[in-house]
Coordinates of C-alpha atoms in Angstrom, one line a residue:
M292 CA 22.0 1.9 -34.6
T293 CA 23.5 1.6 -31.5
N294 CA 20.4 3.1 -29.8
I295 CA 18.3 0.3 -31.3
I296 CA 20.4 -2.5 -30.2
I297 CA 20.9 -0.8 -26.7
S298 CA 17.0 -0.2 -26.3
S299 CA 16.3 -3.7 -27.8
L300 CA 18.6 -5.3 -25.0
L301 CA 17.1 -3.3 -22.3
L302 CA 13.4 -4.3 -23.4
L303 CA 14.6 -8.1 -23.3
T304 CA 16.2 -7.6 -19.8
F305 CA 12.9 -6.1 -18.8
L306 CA 10.9 -9.0 -20.2
G307 CA 13.2 -11.5 -18.3
F308 CA 12.6 -9.4 -14.9
I309 CA 8.9 -9.8 -15.3
F310 CA 9.4 -13.6 -15.8
Y311 CA 11.7 -13.6 -12.8
I312 CA 9.2 -11.7 -10.8
V313 CA 6.3 -13.8 -11.9
K314 CA 8.1 -17.2 -10.9
G315 CA 8.3 -15.6 -7.6
G316 CA 12.1 -14.4 -7.6
N317 CA 13.4 -12.0 -4.8
L318 CA 12.6 -8.4 -5.3
M319 CA 15.4 -6.7 -3.7
I320 CA 18.1 -9.0 -5.5
G321 CA 16.2 -8.8 -8.6
F322 CA 16.1 -4.7 -8.7
F323 CA 19.9 -4.4 -7.8
I324 CA 20.8 -6.9 -10.5
M325 CA 18.7 -4.9 -13.2
A326 CA 20.3 -1.7 -11.8
I327 CA 23.7 -3.2 -12.8
L328 CA 22.5 -4.9 -16.0
W329 CA 20.7 -1.5 -17.0
S330 CA 24.1 0.2 -16.5
I331 CA 26.3 -2.1 -18.3
I332 CA 23.8 -2.6 -21.4
G333 CA 23.3 1.4 -21.4
L334 CA 27.2 1.8 -21.8
V335 CA 27.2 4.0 -18.4
P336 CA 30.8 4.9 -17.2
L337 CA 31.9 3.2 -13.9
S338 CA 32.2 6.6 -12.1
V339 CA 28.9 7.5 -13.1
V340 CA 27.4 4.3 -12.0
M341 CA 28.9 4.6 -8.6
Q342 CA 27.6 8.1 -8.1
K343 CA 24.4 8.5 -10.1
V344 CA 23.0 4.7 -9.7
I345 CA 24.3 3.7 -6.2
A346 CA 25.3 6.7 -4.1
E347 CA 23.0 9.6 -4.9
P348 CA 19.7 7.7 -5.3
A349 CA 20.4 6.1 -1.7
L350 CA 21.5 9.2 -0.2
N351 CA 18.8 11.4 -1.3
Y352 CA 16.2 8.6 -0.3
G353 CA 17.2 9.1 3.1
S354 CA 14.7 11.7 4.1
T355 CA 11.9 9.6 3.0
I356 CA 13.0 6.5 5.0
I357 CA 12.5 8.8 8.0
Y358 CA 8.7 9.1 7.1
I359 CA 8.6 5.3 6.7
V360 CA 10.3 5.0 10.1
F361 CA 7.8 7.4 11.9
G362 CA 4.8 5.8 10.3
S363 CA 5.8 2.4 11.1
W364 CA 6.3 3.3 14.8
F365 CA 2.9 5.1 15.0
G366 CA 1.2 2.0 13.4
R367 CA 2.9 -0.3 16.0
V368 CA 1.9 2.1 19.0
L369 CA -1.6 1.6 17.5
V370 CA -1.3 -1.9 17.8
D371 CA 0.6 -2.2 21.3
T372 CA -1.5 0.4 22.9
G373 CA -4.5 -1.6 22.3
I374 CA -6.3 1.0 20.2
A375 CA -6.6 -0.8 17.0
G376 CA -7.6 -4.1 19.0
S377 CA -10.2 -2.2 20.9
I378 CA -11.7 -0.6 17.9
S379 CA -12.1 -3.8 16.2
L380 CA -13.8 -5.6 19.0
R381 CA -16.5 -2.9 19.6
T382 CA -18.0 -4.2 16.4
Q383 CA -18.6 -7.9 17.8
K384 CA -21.7 -7.2 19.5
L385 CA -23.4 -5.5 16.6
G386 CA -22.7 -8.7 14.7
K387 CA -24.9 -11.1 16.3
K388 CA -28.0 -8.8 15.7
A389 CA -27.1 -7.4 12.3
P390 CA -24.3 -9.5 10.6
V391 CA -24.3 -7.4 7.1
L392 CA -24.5 -4.0 8.9
A393 CA -21.5 -5.5 11.4
T394 CA -19.5 -6.5 8.2
I395 CA -19.7 -2.9 6.9
V396 CA -18.6 -1.5 10.0
I397 CA -15.8 -3.7 10.1
I398 CA -14.8 -2.5 6.7
L399 CA -14.6 0.7 8.0
V400 CA -12.9 -0.2 11.1
T401 CA -10.2 -1.7 9.2
A402 CA -9.8 1.3 6.7
L403 CA -9.7 3.5 9.8
I404 CA -7.0 1.5 11.6
F405 CA -4.6 1.2 8.3
S406 CA -5.0 4.7 7.4
S407 CA -2.0 5.2 9.6
A408 CA -0.9 1.6 10.6
Y409 CA 1.4 -0.3 8.1
G410 CA 3.0 -3.5 7.7
V411 CA 2.5 -7.3 7.9
G412 CA 3.0 -7.3 11.7
S413 CA 0.0 -5.0 11.9
V414 CA -2.1 -6.8 9.4
M415 CA -1.5 -10.0 11.5
A416 CA -2.3 -8.4 14.7
I417 CA -5.6 -7.0 13.5
G418 CA -6.5 -9.9 11.3
V419 CA -6.5 -12.4 14.2
I420 CA -9.0 -10.4 15.7
L421 CA -11.3 -9.2 12.7
I422 CA -11.3 -12.3 10.5
P423 CA -12.5 -14.6 13.4
I424 CA -15.4 -11.9 14.2
L425 CA -16.4 -11.8 10.4
L426 CA -16.6 -15.6 10.5
S427 CA -18.3 -16.0 13.7
I428 CA -21.1 -13.5 12.6
G429 CA -21.8 -15.8 9.4
V430 CA -19.6 -14.1 6.8
P431 CA -18.1 -17.0 4.3
L432 CA -14.7 -17.3 4.2
K433 CA -14.7 -16.5 0.6
V434 CA -16.1 -13.3 1.0
A435 CA -14.5 -12.4 4.4
I436 CA -10.8 -12.6 3.3
P437 CA -11.1 -10.5 0.2
T438 CA -13.4 -8.1 2.2
F439 CA -10.7 -7.8 4.7
T440 CA -7.8 -7.2 2.4
M441 CA -9.5 -5.0 0.0
A442 CA -10.5 -2.8 3.1
I443 CA -6.6 -2.4 3.8
G444 CA -6.0 -1.5 0.6
S445 CA -8.5 1.3 0.6
A446 CA -6.7 2.7 3.4
M447 CA -3.4 2.9 1.5
Y448 CA -4.7 5.9 -0.6
I449 CA -4.0 7.9 2.6
N450 CA -1.4 6.0 4.4
V451 CA 1.8 8.0 4.6
V452 CA 4.1 5.2 4.9
L453 CA 2.9 3.5 1.5
F454 CA 2.6 6.9 -0.2
N455 CA 6.4 7.9 0.8
Q456 CA 7.4 4.6 -1.1
I457 CA 6.1 5.6 -4.3
K458 CA 7.9 9.2 -3.9
V459 CA 10.8 7.2 -5.1
F460 CA 9.5 7.8 -8.6
F461 CA 8.0 11.3 -8.1
P462 CA 9.9 13.2 -5.5
T463 CA 8.4 16.4 -6.4
V464 CA 5.0 15.3 -5.1
S465 CA 4.1 15.9 -1.7
Y466 CA 1.6 14.2 1.0
S467 CA -0.6 17.4 1.0
G468 CA -3.9 18.8 0.6
K469 CA -3.8 18.7 -3.4
Y470 CA -3.0 14.8 -3.2
L471 CA -5.1 14.1 -0.1
S472 CA -8.3 15.4 -1.7
F473 CA -7.9 12.9 -4.5
G474 CA -6.6 10.0 -2.1
I475 CA -9.5 10.8 0.4
T476 CA -12.0 10.5 -2.7
A477 CA -10.5 7.5 -4.2
M478 CA -10.5 5.6 -0.7
I479 CA -14.2 6.2 -0.5
V480 CA -14.7 4.9 -3.9
Q481 CA -13.1 1.8 -2.9
L482 CA -14.8 1.5 0.3
V483 CA -18.4 2.0 -1.6
G484 CA -17.2 -0.7 -4.0
I485 CA -16.3 -3.2 -1.3
I486 CA -19.8 -2.6 0.6
I487 CA -21.6 -3.3 -2.6
F488 CA -19.5 -6.5 -2.8
V489 CA -20.8 -7.3 0.5
L490 CA -24.2 -6.4 -0.1
F491 CA -24.3 -8.7 -3.4
H492 CA -23.2 -11.8 -1.1
S493 CA -25.7 -10.5 1.9
K494 CA -27.7 -13.7 1.3
S495 CA -24.7 -16.0 2.0
I496 CA -23.9 -14.0 5.4
K497 CA -27.2 -14.5 6.6
D498 CA -26.8 -18.4 6.2
D499 CA -26.8 -20.8 9.0
H500 CA -23.2 -22.2 8.0
I501 CA -20.3 -20.4 9.8
D502 CA -16.7 -20.9 8.8
V503 CA -14.5 -21.5 11.8
I504 CA -10.6 -21.1 11.9
E505 CA -8.1 -21.8 14.7
A506 CA -7.0 -19.0 17.1
E507 CA -10.6 -17.7 17.3
Q508 CA -10.1 -16.8 20.8
T509 CA -7.2 -14.6 20.2
S510 CA -9.5 -11.5 20.4
E511 CA -10.2 -12.3 24.2
K512 CA -6.6 -10.9 25.0
T513 CA -6.9 -7.7 23.4
E514 CA -6.5 -4.6 25.7
R515 CA -9.5 -2.3 26.1
V516 CA -8.9 1.6 25.9
N517 CA -11.2 4.7 26.3
P518 CA -13.3 5.3 23.1
I519 CA -11.9 8.7 22.7
T520 CA -8.7 7.4 21.3
Y521 CA -10.7 5.8 18.4
V522 CA -10.0 9.0 16.4
I523 CA -6.3 8.6 16.8
P524 CA -5.5 6.9 13.4
L525 CA -6.9 9.7 11.6
L526 CA -5.0 12.4 13.5
P527 CA -2.0 12.5 11.2
V528 CA -4.3 13.1 7.9
M529 CA -6.3 15.6 10.1
F530 CA -3.1 17.7 11.1
N531 CA -2.1 17.7 7.4
L532 CA -5.3 18.8 6.1
L533 CA -6.1 21.5 9.0
F534 CA -2.7 22.8 9.9
K535 CA -0.5 21.9 6.9
W536 CA 1.8 20.0 9.0
D537 CA 4.5 17.8 7.6
A538 CA 4.1 13.9 7.9
I539 CA 6.6 13.8 10.7
P540 CA 5.4 16.3 13.2
A541 CA 1.9 14.9 12.5
L542 CA 2.9 11.3 13.1
L543 CA 5.0 12.3 16.3
V544 CA 2.3 14.5 17.8
S545 CA -0.3 11.7 17.1
T546 CA 1.9 9.3 18.7
I547 CA 2.3 11.3 21.8
I548 CA -1.3 11.8 22.1
A549 CA -1.9 8.0 21.8
L550 CA 0.6 7.3 24.5
L551 CA -1.2 9.8 26.8
L552 CA -4.4 8.8 26.5
T553 CA -3.8 5.2 26.7
G554 CA -2.1 5.8 30.0
K555 CA 1.5 4.8 28.9
M556 CA 2.8 7.8 30.4
K557 CA 1.9 7.4 33.9
S558 CA 5.1 5.8 34.8
Y559 CA 8.4 7.1 33.3
K560 CA 10.0 3.6 33.6
K561 CA 7.2 1.9 31.8
L562 CA 6.9 4.8 29.3
V563 CA 10.6 4.1 28.4
E564 CA 10.2 0.2 28.2
F565 CA 7.3 0.8 25.9
I566 CA 9.0 3.2 23.7
N567 CA 11.9 1.0 23.3
K568 CA 10.0 -2.0 22.5
T569 CA 7.7 -0.4 19.9
T570 CA 10.6 1.3 18.3
S571 CA 12.3 -1.7 17.9
Q572 CA 9.7 -3.5 16.7
A573 CA 8.7 -0.7 14.2
I574 CA 12.3 -1.0 13.0
N575 CA 12.4 -4.5 12.6
D576 CA 9.0 -4.3 10.9
I577 CA 10.3 -2.3 7.9
A578 CA 14.0 -3.3 7.9
G579 CA 13.4 -5.5 5.0
L580 CA 11.5 -3.1 3.3
I581 CA 14.0 -0.2 3.6
M582 CA 16.8 -2.6 1.8
F583 CA 14.2 -3.3 -0.9
L584 CA 13.6 0.3 -1.5
M585 CA 17.3 0.8 -1.7
S586 CA 17.9 -1.5 -4.5
L587 CA 14.7 -0.3 -6.2
I588 CA 16.0 3.4 -6.0
M589 CA 19.2 2.3 -7.6
F590 CA 17.4 0.6 -10.4
V591 CA 15.3 4.0 -10.7
G592 CA 18.6 5.5 -11.1
A593 CA 20.0 3.4 -14.0
A594 CA 16.7 3.6 -15.7
T595 CA 16.6 7.4 -15.6
I596 CA 20.1 7.4 -17.3
N597 CA 19.0 5.2 -19.9
V598 CA 15.8 7.3 -20.8
P599 CA 17.4 8.6 -23.9
R600 CA 17.5 5.1 -25.3
F601 CA 13.7 4.9 -25.0
K602 CA 12.3 8.1 -25.3
G603 CA 11.8 8.2 -29.1
L604 CA 10.2 4.6 -28.9
I605 CA 8.0 6.1 -26.0
E606 CA 6.9 9.0 -27.8
V607 CA 5.6 6.7 -30.7
I608 CA 3.9 4.2 -28.5
L609 CA 2.4 6.4 -25.8
P610 CA -0.7 8.7 -26.2
H611 CA -0.1 12.1 -25.4
S612 CA -3.7 12.6 -23.9
T613 CA -4.0 12.2 -20.4
L614 CA -7.6 10.8 -20.8
V615 CA -6.6 8.3 -22.9
L616 CA -3.7 7.1 -20.9
A617 CA -6.0 7.1 -17.6
I618 CA -8.6 5.2 -19.3
A619 CA -5.9 2.6 -20.9
I620 CA -4.2 2.2 -17.4
G621 CA -7.7 1.6 -16.1
I622 CA -8.6 -1.2 -18.8
L623 CA -5.0 -2.8 -18.2
A624 CA -5.1 -2.5 -14.5
P625 CA -4.8 -6.3 -14.1
L626 CA -1.3 -6.2 -15.5
A627 CA -0.3 -4.9 -12.0
L628 CA -1.1 -8.2 -10.4
F629 CA 1.9 -10.6 -9.6
R630 CA 4.1 -7.6 -9.7
G631 CA 3.7 -7.0 -13.4
P632 CA 4.3 -4.1 -15.8
L633 CA 2.0 -1.8 -14.0
H634 CA 2.8 -2.5 -10.4
V635 CA 5.5 0.3 -9.3
W636 CA 6.7 -2.3 -6.6
G637 CA 7.2 -5.0 -9.3
A638 CA 8.1 -4.8 -12.9
G639 CA 6.4 -1.5 -13.2
A640 CA 9.1 0.0 -11.6
A641 CA 10.9 0.1 -15.0
T642 CA 7.7 1.5 -16.8
V643 CA 7.1 4.2 -14.4
S644 CA 10.9 5.0 -14.0
V645 CA 11.2 5.5 -17.8
L646 CA 7.9 7.4 -18.3
A647 CA 8.5 9.7 -15.4
A648 CA 11.9 10.6 -16.6
T649 CA 10.7 11.7 -20.1
H650 CA 8.8 14.3 -18.6
T651 CA 5.8 13.7 -21.0
F652 CA 3.3 13.9 -18.3
N653 CA 3.0 16.0 -15.0
P654 CA 4.2 13.8 -12.0
M655 CA 1.3 15.1 -10.0
F656 CA -0.8 13.3 -12.7
L657 CA 1.5 10.1 -13.0
L658 CA 1.8 9.3 -9.1
P659 CA -1.7 8.9 -8.1
L660 CA -2.5 7.1 -11.8
F661 CA 0.3 4.3 -11.1
Y662 CA -0.6 4.5 -7.4
T663 CA -4.2 3.4 -8.1
V664 CA -3.3 0.4 -10.2
S665 CA -0.6 -0.6 -7.7
I666 CA -3.2 -0.4 -4.8
M667 CA -5.2 -2.7 -6.8
A668 CA -2.4 -5.2 -6.3
V669 CA -1.8 -4.3 -2.7
S670 CA -5.7 -5.2 -2.2
I671 CA -5.9 -8.4 -4.0
D672 CA -2.5 -9.7 -5.2
L673 CA -0.9 -13.1 -4.1
T674 CA 2.5 -11.5 -3.9
Q675 CA 1.4 -8.9 -1.4
S676 CA 2.9 -10.1 1.9
W677 CA -0.1 -9.6 4.1
N678 CA -2.7 -10.8 1.5
T679 CA -0.6 -14.2 1.6
W680 CA -0.6 -14.2 5.5
S681 CA -4.5 -13.8 5.3
L682 CA -5.0 -16.9 2.8
T683 CA -2.3 -19.1 5.0
Y684 CA -4.1 -18.1 8.2
S685 CA -7.8 -18.8 6.9
K686 CA -6.7 -21.5 4.6
L687 CA -8.7 -20.1 1.8
D688 CA -7.5 -21.3 -1.6
A689 CA -5.8 -18.7 -3.8
K690 CA -8.1 -19.4 -6.7
T691 CA -11.5 -18.5 -4.7
Y692 CA -9.9 -15.5 -3.4
L693 CA -8.6 -14.0 -6.7
K694 CA -11.9 -15.1 -8.4
M695 CA -13.9 -13.2 -5.9
G696 CA -11.7 -10.3 -5.4
V697 CA -10.2 -9.2 -8.7
P698 CA -13.7 -8.3 -10.8
I699 CA -14.5 -5.8 -8.2
M700 CA -11.2 -4.3 -7.7
W701 CA -10.9 -4.1 -11.5
L702 CA -13.9 -1.9 -11.7
I703 CA -12.9 0.1 -8.7
T704 CA -9.6 0.8 -10.0
F705 CA -11.0 1.7 -13.4
I706 CA -13.3 4.4 -11.6
N707 CA -10.2 5.6 -9.7
T708 CA -8.0 6.0 -12.7
V709 CA -10.8 8.2 -14.2
L710 CA -10.9 10.3 -11.1
V711 CA -7.2 10.8 -11.5
Y712 CA -7.8 12.4 -14.8
L713 CA -10.6 14.6 -13.2
F714 CA -8.5 15.7 -10.6
F715 CA -5.2 16.0 -12.3
G716 CA -5.4 15.4 -15.9
H717 CA -6.3 18.9 -17.3

């Protein structure tokens, strides 16, 4: 009887948390309050709360934060050396002659840059270059903005910074060849889906009308670099695949190569100034993210302790077939939008925490499955910070943005959840 009462109260607070998130509540505060609430409702002793909910989860997550720091610095170096901007501007000349082909190239360029770059700062730096280019070659605003944000989302399948955020829930899964074989395939599927989306609207791209936004001339200020540097965004992934390097040395060596090839090492004084500037900015970019992840990992600790309260209910409700679960998650993928119950950095944190702790399914299957539906939200959700910036910058209305992007992302996500089963579900 006690279990029924406690599990019912936990579910009620979970529903309340979903409502809080949908209404735009602060996630960091929300997860911390949920960690405390679930500890109290679950009758967890104070000493256990202090050790297992607050101290140990935060301390154990310290190594993952280092990955995020190095990834953020590498992304900032890509932007501040001019590598990312130079790659972007190379597409502009092609745009006047073949706008549809140029749009496809911009999609691929965006995915290339954000395979390593991360954060709203990097998106803003690249967005003020690429969005005006898309508009200047005749891509309608309602096509350009979802195309841009979905292309960023495609790269998140292999972005080490975002991957290490989902490891909060699945610490045993590594960013290595086994996962990357899926990640690269899923990224390609999403890119193909976006290209089909563009081709479907190709007639409107060829129209004479061109949408214009302010700050179109920002791209003129971008520093040019040697084209040999254009492969640098992919180096961390290549080092991992070819040499089995851990992400930290892969990112560090890639950063050093970027500094070397862009001439930042010619002067010791200027090199020190550049490193100080980019590291400071990189830490600043992720400061809020780190505190959010700290509150999230504390909630995961509380949810894990409460798993016995849910386990019987979960075993009754959940399918035991990986195929059925993959298809079900694919069909229900829009529930990840607005930080819903399938979004791991939203209300879905409770769903995933409890499910992972029951050990019903292999973490190597669950991580890419929930990562896939969360990337749908990262690609097209209004609660994703860089998507919000893109709408604000371009002045595209939210309803049009969702109407254009959600259907194609839903289809892409469903295909990728089936891929999860094919890669890891057997």
